[in-house]
Amino acid sequence: MKTVAIVAGARPNFMKIAPIVRALRACGNGLAFKIVHTGQHYDREMNGVFFEELGIPPPDVCFESGSGSHARQTAKIMLAFEDYCLGCRADLVLVVGDVNSTLACAIVAKKQRIPVAHVEAGLRSNDMAMPEEINRIVTDAISDLFFVTEPGAVGNLLREGKARDRVFHVGHVMVDNLLYQRDKLARADPATLASSLLKARYRRYGVVTLHRPSNVDDPATLRRIAGALRNAARQLPLIFPVHPRSRANLRKFGIDLGARVVPTPPLSYMEFLNLWKDAVVVLTDSGGLQEETTALGVPCITLRENTERPVTVEEGTNVVAGTDPARIEQALARVLRGEGKPGARPHLWDGRSAERIVEILRRELLPVSYPRIAA
Ligand code: UD1
């Protein structure tokens, strides 16, 4: 029996580990798993509600590392994970995405000589002002197995010198989760979801999410984006589940979003999916939502100057508009005229990525019954 320690710490990690846990449970003997929660996110609305809704078993261990500066948060996670690794006898540590927990646990595992698998490897925004870009580059520099969502990421890893037979284009576990939860939502009674009330009230609406430090930490930038949203909302009411970082800064800088931008607390996965899947358009600076909107064919306007997920632009519904109000307005006008990009779902975004990952893990970790894949 081999054991995979699966690391999750922040909101966008939870939807990625859910399908991997399901696939590991379904794969039968040979592979056990432990869930390690770093505690990077801790509020019920950012954390607990996702475990319940997404069917993730309670973590085997939780470090309660909490918020803080990047160094403090990363260091707290590293200290706790090092102690955990010394006693846990994991045969592989699996990290997902690009948050501080991903970086912290990859470094600790590698120094303990435990192999590291990185899910969502190889994405590059080439924007070193983005903390996640540093996390991606460092994590990939020391990982042993690379599970990749899109062809551009394979190219990035090969250019950085990774061995071809360690890079696996498997599709996207977040899309596995999305398709699974969408089917569950289709069987649910919409009246049980509070977001159905918002849908009934506004009927034709857009959805906004905003939380990148580059967008919300600087008062002038946040003011400019808020102005663009107020303008956009003249054409279409915008429902905005507000991230704690953005909520704090909107209040601190005294920024008013106007009456037609409708703020809500952060929503659970199901509440939010119920809302955005039927939106006219999604305006966001989230990486995951760029991909999820492409997977379901919902028009997406990205409020950033770049994306590390180019397949969503090349093949999907995503338009990178930046934070210039004129560009946002143009992109929105195109969608409202019915001239948004139709988009297609990228190769291997088919709901089976976690199964592919688990099959490869079996081959890697159980070499007697599963010979290595040829290059
Ligand atoms: C982190 C990730 C980011 C991800 C985002 C999703 C890093 C570097 N960033 O950014 O990639 O897209 O999560 O949310 O890992 N807070 C709460 N409750 C919580 C968690 C946070 O109120 O449960 C507040 C705290 O005041 C905290 C702030 O939100 O200081 C920001 O949280 P933090 O985890 O530092 O970064 P995020 O902006 O959430």
mmCIF file of C-alpha atoms and ligand atoms in Angstrom:
data_model
loop_
_atom_site.group_PDB
_atom_site.id
_atom_site.type_symbol
_atom_site.label_atom_id
_atom_site.label_comp_id
_atom_site.label_asym_id
_atom_site.label_seq_id
_atom_site.Cartn_x
_atom_site.Cartn_y
_atom_site.Cartn_z
ATOM 1 C CA MET A 1 0.000 0.000 0.000
ATOM 2 C CA LYS A 2 1.331 3.459 -0.940
ATOM 3 C CA THR A 3 0.078 6.726 0.541
ATOM 4 C CA VAL A 4 -0.505 10.001 -1.285
ATOM 5 C CA ALA A 5 -0.671 13.120 0.909
ATOM 6 C CA ILE A 6 -3.030 15.567 -0.813
ATOM 7 C CA VAL A 7 -2.489 19.197 0.155
ATOM 8 C CA ALA A 8 -5.251 21.815 0.143
ATOM 9 C CA GLY A 9 -5.286 25.185 1.827
ATOM 10 C CA ALA A 10 -7.217 27.880 0.011
ATOM 11 C CA ARG A 11 -10.621 28.087 -1.656
ATOM 12 C CA PRO A 12 -9.522 27.335 -5.237
ATOM 13 C CA ASN A 13 -7.757 24.145 -4.057
ATOM 14 C CA PHE A 14 -10.881 22.488 -2.750
ATOM 15 C CA MET A 15 -12.628 22.062 -6.121
ATOM 16 C CA LYS A 16 -9.426 20.566 -7.531
ATOM 17 C CA ILE A 17 -8.909 17.915 -4.856
ATOM 18 C CA ALA A 18 -12.570 16.761 -4.784
ATOM 19 C CA PRO A 19 -12.401 14.733 -8.042
ATOM 20 C CA ILE A 20 -8.933 13.381 -7.199
ATOM 21 C CA VAL A 21 -10.238 12.080 -3.873
ATOM 22 C CA ARG A 22 -13.222 10.502 -5.673
ATOM 23 C CA ALA A 23 -10.946 8.818 -8.212
ATOM 24 C CA LEU A 24 -8.565 7.548 -5.503
ATOM 25 C CA ARG A 25 -11.490 6.095 -3.568
ATOM 26 C CA ALA A 26 -12.757 4.374 -6.703
ATOM 27 C CA CYS A 27 -9.425 2.920 -7.774
ATOM 28 C CA GLY A 28 -9.439 0.066 -5.275
ATOM 29 C CA ASN A 29 -6.425 -1.385 -3.512
ATOM 30 C CA GLY A 30 -2.896 -0.112 -3.619
ATOM 31 C CA LEU A 31 -3.250 3.641 -3.124
ATOM 32 C CA ALA A 32 -4.301 5.229 0.155
ATOM 33 C CA PHE A 33 -4.565 8.980 0.683
ATOM 34 C CA LYS A 34 -4.435 11.533 3.464
ATOM 35 C CA ILE A 35 -5.875 15.045 3.191
ATOM 36 C CA VAL A 36 -3.675 17.770 4.635
ATOM 37 C CA HIS A 37 -5.436 21.116 5.188
ATOM 38 C CA THR A 38 -2.976 23.945 5.741
ATOM 39 C CA GLY A 39 -5.625 26.321 7.103
ATOM 40 C CA GLN A 40 -4.648 29.118 4.681
ATOM 41 C CA HIS A 41 -8.385 29.831 4.317
ATOM 42 C CA TYR A 42 -10.412 29.262 7.450
ATOM 43 C CA ASP A 43 -13.778 31.106 7.386
ATOM 44 C CA ARG A 44 -16.749 28.821 6.877
ATOM 45 C CA GLU A 45 -17.733 30.659 3.689
ATOM 46 C CA MET A 46 -14.185 30.331 2.243
ATOM 47 C CA ASN A 47 -13.543 26.803 3.472
ATOM 48 C CA GLY A 48 -15.897 24.481 5.419
ATOM 49 C CA VAL A 49 -18.865 24.900 3.120
ATOM 50 C CA PHE A 50 -16.773 23.625 0.178
ATOM 51 C CA PHE A 51 -15.783 20.409 1.954
ATOM 52 C CA GLU A 52 -19.443 19.693 2.648
ATOM 53 C CA GLU A 53 -20.823 20.554 -0.782
ATOM 54 C CA LEU A 54 -18.050 18.992 -2.823
ATOM 55 C CA GLY A 55 -18.136 15.740 -0.843
ATOM 56 C CA ILE A 56 -14.543 15.963 0.406
ATOM 57 C CA PRO A 57 -13.940 13.918 3.565
ATOM 58 C CA PRO A 58 -12.756 15.895 6.597
ATOM 59 C CA PRO A 59 -8.995 16.508 6.487
ATOM 60 C CA ASP A 60 -6.740 14.079 8.333
ATOM 61 C CA VAL A 61 -4.835 17.049 9.697
ATOM 62 C CA CYS A 62 -5.388 20.827 9.757
ATOM 63 C CA PHE A 63 -2.596 23.292 10.557
ATOM 64 C CA GLU A 64 -4.661 26.433 11.120
ATOM 65 C CA SER A 65 -1.914 28.568 9.612
ATOM 66 C CA GLY A 66 -4.338 31.420 8.788
ATOM 67 C CA SER A 67 -3.690 34.791 7.156
ATOM 68 C CA GLY A 68 -0.561 36.925 7.257
ATOM 69 C CA SER A 69 2.129 38.334 5.007
ATOM 70 C CA HIS A 70 3.345 35.946 2.300
ATOM 71 C CA ALA A 71 6.493 35.056 4.234
ATOM 72 C CA ARG A 72 4.659 34.525 7.508
ATOM 73 C CA GLN A 73 1.883 32.457 5.965
ATOM 74 C CA THR A 74 4.292 30.339 3.889
ATOM 75 C CA ALA A 75 6.639 29.844 6.846
ATOM 76 C CA LYS A 76 3.845 28.770 9.195
ATOM 77 C CA ILE A 77 2.653 26.199 6.657
ATOM 78 C CA MET A 78 6.211 24.939 6.080
ATOM 79 C CA LEU A 79 6.907 24.446 9.788
ATOM 80 C CA ALA A 80 3.682 22.539 10.343
ATOM 81 C CA PHE A 81 4.032 20.453 7.187
ATOM 82 C CA GLU A 82 7.614 19.517 8.040
ATOM 83 C CA ASP A 83 6.490 18.080 11.380
ATOM 84 C CA TYR A 84 3.671 16.274 9.616
ATOM 85 C CA CYS A 85 5.995 14.753 6.987
ATOM 86 C CA LEU A 86 8.423 13.523 9.629
ATOM 87 C CA GLY A 87 5.685 11.328 11.069
ATOM 88 C CA CYS A 88 3.430 10.549 8.118
ATOM 89 C CA ARG A 89 5.369 8.192 5.811
ATOM 90 C CA ALA A 90 3.775 9.606 2.652
ATOM 91 C CA ASP A 91 5.094 8.077 -0.575
ATOM 92 C CA LEU A 92 4.124 11.111 -2.621
ATOM 93 C CA VAL A 93 2.876 14.634 -1.886
ATOM 94 C CA LEU A 94 0.314 15.948 -4.345
ATOM 95 C CA VAL A 95 -0.126 19.717 -4.552
ATOM 96 C CA VAL A 96 -2.638 21.584 -6.709
ATOM 97 C CA GLY A 97 -2.747 25.067 -8.215
ATOM 98 C CA ASP A 98 -0.569 28.023 -7.293
ATOM 99 C CA VAL A 99 -1.406 29.278 -3.818
ATOM 100 C CA ASN A 100 1.060 29.727 -0.953
ATOM 101 C CA SER A 101 0.137 26.287 0.439
ATOM 102 C CA THR A 102 1.158 24.706 -2.891
ATOM 103 C CA LEU A 103 4.595 26.290 -2.747
ATOM 104 C CA ALA A 104 5.189 25.713 0.982
ATOM 105 C CA CYS A 105 4.339 22.007 0.952
ATOM 106 C CA ALA A 106 6.202 21.288 -2.294
ATOM 107 C CA ILE A 107 9.428 22.714 -0.820
ATOM 108 C CA VAL A 108 9.076 20.818 2.459
ATOM 109 C CA ALA A 109 8.257 17.491 0.790
ATOM 110 C CA LYS A 110 11.124 17.759 -1.650
ATOM 111 C CA LYS A 111 13.635 18.455 1.136
ATOM 112 C CA GLN A 112 12.320 15.373 2.940
ATOM 113 C CA ARG A 113 12.959 13.450 -0.282
ATOM 114 C CA ILE A 114 9.291 12.745 -0.810
ATOM 115 C CA PRO A 115 8.371 12.931 -4.516
ATOM 116 C CA VAL A 116 6.055 15.825 -5.452
ATOM 117 C CA ALA A 117 3.278 15.756 -8.047
ATOM 118 C CA HIS A 118 1.949 19.143 -9.199
ATOM 119 C CA VAL A 119 -1.574 19.295 -10.599
ATOM 120 C CA GLU A 120 -2.128 22.326 -12.879
ATOM 121 C CA ALA A 121 1.597 22.529 -13.644
ATOM 122 C CA GLY A 122 3.248 24.642 -16.334
ATOM 123 C CA LEU A 123 0.889 27.645 -16.429
ATOM 124 C CA ARG A 124 2.779 30.934 -16.823
ATOM 125 C CA SER A 125 1.460 34.503 -16.839
ATOM 126 C CA ASN A 126 5.032 35.832 -17.222
ATOM 127 C CA ASP A 127 3.972 38.450 -14.691
ATOM 128 C CA MET A 128 6.341 38.265 -11.746
ATOM 129 C CA ALA A 129 4.310 40.867 -9.850
ATOM 130 C CA MET A 130 1.732 38.132 -9.337
ATOM 131 C CA PRO A 131 2.488 36.052 -6.210
ATOM 132 C CA GLU A 132 0.945 32.998 -7.854
ATOM 133 C CA GLU A 133 3.454 33.195 -10.739
ATOM 134 C CA ILE A 134 6.331 32.860 -8.266
ATOM 135 C CA ASN A 135 4.529 29.949 -6.603
ATOM 136 C CA ARG A 136 4.059 28.239 -9.992
ATOM 137 C CA ILE A 137 7.657 28.641 -11.109
ATOM 138 C CA VAL A 138 9.191 27.470 -7.820
ATOM 139 C CA THR A 139 6.788 24.549 -7.431
ATOM 140 C CA ASP A 140 7.470 23.364 -10.973
ATOM 141 C CA ALA A 141 11.215 23.792 -10.520
ATOM 142 C CA ILE A 142 11.244 21.052 -7.859
ATOM 143 C CA SER A 143 8.285 18.800 -8.723
ATOM 144 C CA ASP A 144 8.727 15.265 -10.038
ATOM 145 C CA LEU A 145 5.435 14.701 -11.865
ATOM 146 C CA PHE A 146 3.600 17.382 -13.830
ATOM 147 C CA PHE A 147 -0.124 17.109 -14.525
ATOM 148 C CA VAL A 148 -1.080 19.655 -17.137
ATOM 149 C CA THR A 149 -4.393 21.222 -18.205
ATOM 150 C CA GLU A 150 -3.558 22.719 -21.606
ATOM 151 C CA PRO A 151 -0.988 22.320 -24.415
ATOM 152 C CA GLY A 152 0.724 25.689 -23.794
ATOM 153 C CA ALA A 153 1.675 24.523 -20.309
ATOM 154 C CA VAL A 154 3.330 21.392 -21.746
ATOM 155 C CA GLY A 155 5.407 23.710 -23.969
ATOM 156 C CA ASN A 156 6.384 25.899 -20.991
ATOM 157 C CA LEU A 157 7.608 22.904 -18.980
ATOM 158 C CA LEU A 158 9.581 21.436 -21.868
ATOM 159 C CA ARG A 159 11.207 24.833 -22.508
ATOM 160 C CA GLU A 160 12.180 24.889 -18.828
ATOM 161 C CA GLY A 161 13.956 21.554 -19.293
ATOM 162 C CA LYS A 162 11.499 19.058 -17.838
ATOM 163 C CA ALA A 163 11.756 15.491 -19.105
ATOM 164 C CA ARG A 164 8.996 14.718 -21.596
ATOM 165 C CA ASP A 165 7.995 11.513 -19.797
ATOM 166 C CA ARG A 166 7.329 13.393 -16.521
ATOM 167 C CA VAL A 167 4.821 15.785 -18.131
ATOM 168 C CA PHE A 168 1.270 14.463 -18.523
ATOM 169 C CA HIS A 169 -1.411 16.417 -20.368
ATOM 170 C CA VAL A 170 -4.427 15.048 -18.498
ATOM 171 C CA GLY A 171 -7.035 17.815 -18.820
ATOM 172 C CA HIS A 172 -8.470 19.722 -15.897
ATOM 173 C CA VAL A 173 -9.623 18.363 -12.539
ATOM 174 C CA MET A 174 -11.487 21.612 -11.899
ATOM 175 C CA VAL A 175 -13.607 20.879 -14.959
ATOM 176 C CA ASP A 176 -14.194 17.323 -13.654
ATOM 177 C CA ASN A 177 -15.596 18.943 -10.526
ATOM 178 C CA LEU A 178 -17.616 21.497 -12.492
ATOM 179 C CA LEU A 179 -19.339 18.902 -14.696
ATOM 180 C CA TYR A 180 -20.036 16.672 -11.689
ATOM 181 C CA GLN A 181 -21.543 19.503 -9.656
ATOM 182 C CA ARG A 182 -23.496 20.858 -12.637
ATOM 183 C CA ASP A 183 -25.197 17.468 -13.021
ATOM 184 C CA LYS A 184 -25.934 17.421 -9.297
ATOM 185 C CA LEU A 185 -27.365 20.939 -9.542
ATOM 186 C CA ALA A 186 -29.602 19.899 -12.449
ATOM 187 C CA ARG A 187 -31.205 17.294 -10.160
ATOM 188 C CA ALA A 188 -31.618 19.718 -7.226
ATOM 189 C CA ASP A 189 -34.646 21.885 -6.458
ATOM 190 C CA PRO A 190 -33.572 25.465 -7.355
ATOM 191 C CA ALA A 191 -35.836 26.766 -4.601
ATOM 192 C CA THR A 192 -33.373 25.346 -2.048
ATOM 193 C CA LEU A 193 -30.690 27.780 -3.261
ATOM 194 C CA ALA A 194 -30.671 31.397 -2.103
ATOM 195 C CA SER A 195 -29.049 32.520 -5.382
ATOM 196 C CA SER A 196 -32.248 31.473 -7.200
ATOM 197 C CA LEU A 197 -33.926 34.478 -5.552
ATOM 198 C CA LEU A 198 -31.307 36.790 -7.085
ATOM 199 C CA LYS A 199 -31.815 35.136 -10.485
ATOM 200 C CA ALA A 200 -35.582 35.565 -10.269
ATOM 201 C CA ARG A 201 -35.198 39.187 -9.242
ATOM 202 C CA TYR A 202 -32.690 40.289 -11.904
ATOM 203 C CA ARG A 203 -33.423 37.744 -14.715
ATOM 204 C CA ARG A 204 -30.758 39.195 -17.093
ATOM 205 C CA TYR A 205 -27.602 39.891 -15.149
ATOM 206 C CA GLY A 206 -23.822 39.743 -15.151
ATOM 207 C CA VAL A 207 -21.620 38.277 -12.427
ATOM 208 C CA VAL A 208 -18.444 39.897 -11.077
ATOM 209 C CA THR A 209 -15.589 38.492 -9.017
ATOM 210 C CA LEU A 210 -12.533 40.473 -8.021
ATOM 211 C CA HIS A 211 -9.801 39.639 -5.541
ATOM 212 C CA ARG A 212 -6.309 39.858 -7.129
ATOM 213 C CA PRO A 213 -4.021 42.022 -4.986
ATOM 214 C CA SER A 214 -2.977 43.895 -8.177
ATOM 215 C CA ASN A 215 -6.631 44.925 -8.667
ATOM 216 C CA VAL A 216 -7.896 45.466 -5.147
ATOM 217 C CA ASP A 217 -4.939 46.494 -2.989
ATOM 218 C CA ASP A 218 -4.162 49.792 -4.745
ATOM 219 C CA PRO A 219 -6.845 52.494 -4.173
ATOM 220 C CA ALA A 220 -6.442 54.119 -7.617
ATOM 221 C CA THR A 221 -6.751 50.805 -9.473
ATOM 222 C CA LEU A 222 -9.711 49.643 -7.407
ATOM 223 C CA ARG A 223 -11.411 53.022 -7.927
ATOM 224 C CA ARG A 224 -10.888 52.741 -11.719
ATOM 225 C CA ILE A 225 -12.306 49.206 -11.826
ATOM 226 C CA ALA A 226 -15.240 50.203 -9.615
ATOM 227 C CA GLY A 227 -15.964 53.060 -12.049
ATOM 228 C CA ALA A 228 -15.916 50.613 -14.970
ATOM 229 C CA LEU A 229 -18.302 48.297 -13.110
ATOM 230 C CA ARG A 230 -20.668 51.175 -12.277
ATOM 231 C CA ASN A 231 -20.711 52.080 -15.990
ATOM 232 C CA ALA A 232 -21.220 48.498 -17.111
ATOM 233 C CA ALA A 233 -24.046 48.090 -14.612
ATOM 234 C CA ARG A 234 -26.050 50.771 -16.434
ATOM 235 C CA GLN A 235 -26.498 48.222 -19.209
ATOM 236 C CA LEU A 236 -26.832 45.110 -17.054
ATOM 237 C CA PRO A 237 -27.182 44.621 -13.293
ATOM 238 C CA LEU A 238 -24.048 42.992 -11.890
ATOM 239 C CA ILE A 239 -24.124 40.549 -8.981
ATOM 240 C CA PHE A 240 -20.841 40.625 -7.061
ATOM 241 C CA PRO A 241 -19.987 38.037 -4.376
ATOM 242 C CA VAL A 242 -17.284 39.992 -2.578
ATOM 243 C CA HIS A 243 -14.036 38.285 -1.456
ATOM 244 C CA PRO A 244 -12.896 39.251 2.094
ATOM 245 C CA ARG A 245 -9.783 41.018 0.722
ATOM 246 C CA SER A 246 -11.910 43.149 -1.639
ATOM 247 C CA ARG A 247 -14.591 43.789 0.974
ATOM 248 C CA ALA A 248 -11.969 45.131 3.381
ATOM 249 C CA ASN A 249 -10.383 47.380 0.745
ATOM 250 C CA LEU A 250 -13.638 48.754 -0.674
ATOM 251 C CA ARG A 251 -14.520 49.796 2.855
ATOM 252 C CA LYS A 252 -11.042 51.136 3.656
ATOM 253 C CA PHE A 253 -10.842 53.257 0.470
ATOM 254 C CA GLY A 254 -14.502 54.389 0.773
ATOM 255 C CA ILE A 255 -15.413 53.172 -2.748
ATOM 256 C CA ASP A 256 -19.049 53.104 -3.826
ATOM 257 C CA LEU A 257 -20.134 50.563 -6.452
ATOM 258 C CA GLY A 258 -23.490 52.189 -7.206
ATOM 259 C CA ALA A 259 -26.970 50.764 -6.871
ATOM 260 C CA ARG A 260 -26.859 48.388 -9.827
ATOM 261 C CA VAL A 261 -23.787 46.482 -8.637
ATOM 262 C CA VAL A 262 -25.301 44.084 -6.112
ATOM 263 C CA PRO A 263 -22.806 42.866 -3.480
ATOM 264 C CA THR A 264 -23.283 39.537 -1.720
ATOM 265 C CA PRO A 265 -21.097 37.632 0.770
ATOM 266 C CA PRO A 266 -18.801 34.970 -0.780
ATOM 267 C CA LEU A 267 -21.053 32.163 -2.051
ATOM 268 C CA SER A 268 -20.749 28.407 -1.716
ATOM 269 C CA TYR A 269 -19.771 26.470 -4.844
ATOM 270 C CA MET A 270 -23.365 25.417 -5.656
ATOM 271 C CA GLU A 271 -24.875 28.822 -4.937
ATOM 272 C CA PHE A 272 -22.281 30.452 -7.150
ATOM 273 C CA LEU A 273 -22.523 27.909 -9.980
ATOM 274 C CA ASN A 274 -26.310 28.282 -9.944
ATOM 275 C CA LEU A 275 -25.769 32.021 -10.437
ATOM 276 C CA TRP A 276 -22.981 32.276 -13.024
ATOM 277 C CA LYS A 277 -23.991 29.406 -15.309
ATOM 278 C CA ASP A 278 -27.010 31.464 -16.434
ATOM 279 C CA ALA A 279 -25.320 34.868 -16.443
ATOM 280 C CA VAL A 280 -25.175 36.953 -19.626
ATOM 281 C CA VAL A 281 -21.506 37.548 -18.911
ATOM 282 C CA VAL A 282 -18.932 37.016 -16.162
ATOM 283 C CA LEU A 283 -16.381 39.745 -15.377
ATOM 284 C CA THR A 284 -13.537 38.376 -13.296
ATOM 285 C CA ASP A 285 -9.890 38.390 -12.315
ATOM 286 C CA SER A 286 -10.023 34.758 -11.142
ATOM 287 C CA GLY A 287 -7.961 32.148 -12.978
ATOM 288 C CA GLY A 288 -10.351 29.297 -12.276
ATOM 289 C CA LEU A 289 -13.444 31.138 -13.414
ATOM 290 C CA GLN A 290 -11.848 31.952 -16.784
ATOM 291 C CA GLU A 291 -11.614 28.184 -17.269
ATOM 292 C CA GLU A 292 -14.995 27.261 -15.837
ATOM 293 C CA THR A 293 -16.819 29.795 -18.047
ATOM 294 C CA THR A 294 -14.999 28.378 -21.080
ATOM 295 C CA ALA A 295 -16.038 24.860 -20.043
ATOM 296 C CA LEU A 296 -19.736 25.843 -19.923
ATOM 297 C CA GLY A 297 -19.652 28.346 -22.826
ATOM 298 C CA VAL A 298 -20.504 31.436 -20.752
ATOM 299 C CA PRO A 299 -18.948 34.705 -22.061
ATOM 300 C CA CYS A 300 -16.091 35.858 -19.827
ATOM 301 C CA ILE A 301 -14.324 39.236 -19.646
ATOM 302 C CA THR A 302 -11.061 39.003 -17.726
ATOM 303 C CA LEU A 303 -10.151 42.088 -15.691
ATOM 304 C CA ARG A 304 -6.388 41.506 -15.929
ATOM 305 C CA GLU A 305 -3.689 42.403 -18.434
ATOM 306 C CA ASN A 306 -2.619 38.799 -18.963
ATOM 307 C CA THR A 307 -3.706 35.227 -18.448
ATOM 308 C CA GLU A 308 -1.683 32.136 -17.580
ATOM 309 C CA ARG A 309 -4.514 30.092 -19.146
ATOM 310 C CA PRO A 310 -4.279 31.049 -22.862
ATOM 311 C CA VAL A 311 -6.422 28.164 -24.079
ATOM 312 C CA THR A 312 -9.454 30.005 -22.650
ATOM 313 C CA VAL A 313 -8.741 32.848 -25.103
ATOM 314 C CA GLU A 314 -7.553 30.771 -28.066
ATOM 315 C CA GLU A 315 -10.406 28.258 -27.889
ATOM 316 C CA GLY A 316 -12.815 29.388 -25.197
ATOM 317 C CA THR A 317 -15.132 32.299 -24.425
ATOM 318 C CA ASN A 318 -12.561 34.440 -22.619
ATOM 319 C CA VAL A 319 -11.559 37.989 -23.621
ATOM 320 C CA VAL A 320 -8.693 39.589 -21.689
ATOM 321 C CA ALA A 321 -9.796 43.219 -21.314
ATOM 322 C CA GLY A 322 -7.466 44.502 -18.587
ATOM 323 C CA THR A 323 -8.672 47.213 -16.228
ATOM 324 C CA ASP A 324 -9.093 50.088 -18.690
ATOM 325 C CA PRO A 325 -12.783 51.120 -18.489
ATOM 326 C CA ALA A 326 -12.993 51.734 -22.270
ATOM 327 C CA ARG A 327 -11.768 48.224 -23.108
ATOM 328 C CA ILE A 328 -14.109 46.650 -20.560
ATOM 329 C CA GLU A 329 -17.042 48.618 -22.000
ATOM 330 C CA GLN A 330 -16.166 47.546 -25.566
ATOM 331 C CA ALA A 331 -15.905 43.887 -24.602
ATOM 332 C CA LEU A 332 -19.215 44.083 -22.742
ATOM 333 C CA ALA A 333 -20.937 45.842 -25.652
ATOM 334 C CA ARG A 334 -19.874 43.017 -27.981
ATOM 335 C CA VAL A 335 -21.352 40.403 -25.660
ATOM 336 C CA LEU A 336 -24.588 42.379 -25.283
ATOM 337 C CA ARG A 337 -24.898 42.658 -29.103
ATOM 338 C CA GLY A 338 -24.674 38.851 -29.197
ATOM 339 C CA GLU A 339 -21.202 39.032 -30.735
ATOM 340 C CA GLY A 340 -19.332 37.358 -27.837
ATOM 341 C CA LYS A 341 -16.972 34.521 -28.723
ATOM 342 C CA PRO A 342 -18.856 31.235 -29.121
ATOM 343 C CA GLY A 343 -15.924 29.199 -27.734
ATOM 344 C CA ALA A 344 -15.370 25.461 -27.493
ATOM 345 C CA ARG A 345 -14.359 23.201 -24.631
ATOM 346 C CA PRO A 346 -10.616 22.418 -24.833
ATOM 347 C CA HIS A 347 -9.245 18.928 -25.464
ATOM 348 C CA LEU A 348 -9.464 16.586 -22.439
ATOM 349 C CA TRP A 349 -11.708 18.925 -20.417
ATOM 350 C CA ASP A 350 -14.109 16.011 -20.349
ATOM 351 C CA GLY A 351 -14.650 15.204 -16.675
ATOM 352 C CA ARG A 352 -12.114 12.346 -16.588
ATOM 353 C CA SER A 353 -8.838 14.088 -15.708
ATOM 354 C CA ALA A 354 -8.703 12.815 -12.124
ATOM 355 C CA GLU A 355 -9.065 9.237 -13.370
ATOM 356 C CA ARG A 356 -6.091 9.806 -15.693
ATOM 357 C CA ILE A 357 -4.051 11.249 -12.837
ATOM 358 C CA VAL A 358 -4.805 8.328 -10.541
ATOM 359 C CA GLU A 359 -3.963 5.820 -13.260
ATOM 360 C CA ILE A 360 -0.568 7.500 -13.732
ATOM 361 C CA LEU A 361 0.018 7.620 -9.957
ATOM 362 C CA ARG A 362 -0.646 3.868 -9.796
ATOM 363 C CA ARG A 363 1.883 3.248 -12.533
ATOM 364 C CA GLU A 364 4.437 5.451 -10.836
ATOM 365 C CA LEU A 365 3.951 4.273 -7.268
ATOM 366 C CA LEU A 366 3.120 0.599 -7.806
ATOM 367 C CA PRO A 367 5.816 -0.341 -10.312
ATOM 368 C CA VAL A 368 5.398 -4.108 -9.981
ATOM 369 C CA SER A 369 1.882 -4.296 -11.318
ATOM 370 C CA TYR A 370 2.055 -1.075 -13.325
ATOM 371 C CA PRO A 371 5.117 -0.647 -15.543
ATOM 372 C CA ARG A 372 6.246 2.922 -16.241
ATOM 373 C CA ILE A 373 4.717 4.733 -19.205
ATOM 374 C CA ALA A 374 7.140 4.947 -22.126
ATOM 375 C CA ALA A 375 8.378 8.399 -23.161
HETATM 376 C C1 UD1 B 1 -5.400 33.376 -1.996
HETATM 377 C C2 UD1 B 1 -4.403 32.904 -3.073
HETATM 378 C C3 UD1 B 1 -4.959 33.228 -4.434
HETATM 379 C C4 UD1 B 1 -6.351 32.676 -4.608
HETATM 380 C C5 UD1 B 1 -7.227 33.213 -3.479
HETATM 381 C C6 UD1 B 1 -8.634 32.707 -3.543
HETATM 382 C C7 UD1 B 1 -2.004 32.985 -2.520
HETATM 383 C C8 UD1 B 1 -0.751 33.725 -2.757
HETATM 384 N N1 UD1 B 1 -3.130 33.598 -2.950
HETATM 385 O O1 UD1 B 1 -5.475 34.791 -2.080
HETATM 386 O O2 UD1 B 1 -4.109 32.666 -5.430
HETATM 387 O O3 UD1 B 1 -6.858 33.061 -5.861
HETATM 388 O O4 UD1 B 1 -6.643 32.789 -2.243
HETATM 389 O O5 UD1 B 1 -9.387 33.261 -2.511
HETATM 390 O O6 UD1 B 1 -1.989 31.904 -1.997
HETATM 391 N N2 UD1 B 1 -9.533 36.097 4.713
HETATM 392 C C9 UD1 B 1 -10.692 35.887 5.418
HETATM 393 N N3 UD1 B 1 -11.123 34.609 5.571
HETATM 394 C C10 UD1 B 1 -10.466 33.541 5.049
HETATM 395 C C11 UD1 B 1 -9.280 33.776 4.324
HETATM 396 C C12 UD1 B 1 -8.844 35.050 4.156
HETATM 397 O O7 UD1 B 1 -11.316 36.813 5.898
HETATM 398 O O8 UD1 B 1 -10.920 32.392 5.237
HETATM 399 C C13 UD1 B 1 -9.070 37.495 4.527
HETATM 400 C C14 UD1 B 1 -7.923 37.864 5.415
HETATM 401 O O9 UD1 B 1 -8.102 39.179 5.835
HETATM 402 C C15 UD1 B 1 -6.737 37.807 4.511
HETATM 403 C C16 UD1 B 1 -7.335 38.152 3.145
HETATM 404 O O10 UD1 B 1 -8.670 37.644 3.191
HETATM 405 O O11 UD1 B 1 -5.733 38.655 4.918
HETATM 406 C C17 UD1 B 1 -6.627 37.548 2.001
HETATM 407 O O12 UD1 B 1 -6.477 36.150 2.171
HETATM 408 P P1 UD1 B 1 -5.134 35.401 1.672
HETATM 409 O O13 UD1 B 1 -5.260 33.944 1.930
HETATM 410 O O14 UD1 B 1 -3.947 36.124 2.209
HETATM 411 O O15 UD1 B 1 -5.103 35.656 0.143
HETATM 412 P P2 UD1 B 1 -6.228 35.655 -0.953
HETATM 413 O O16 UD1 B 1 -6.355 37.033 -1.481
HETATM 414 O O17 UD1 B 1 -7.475 34.951 -0.499
#
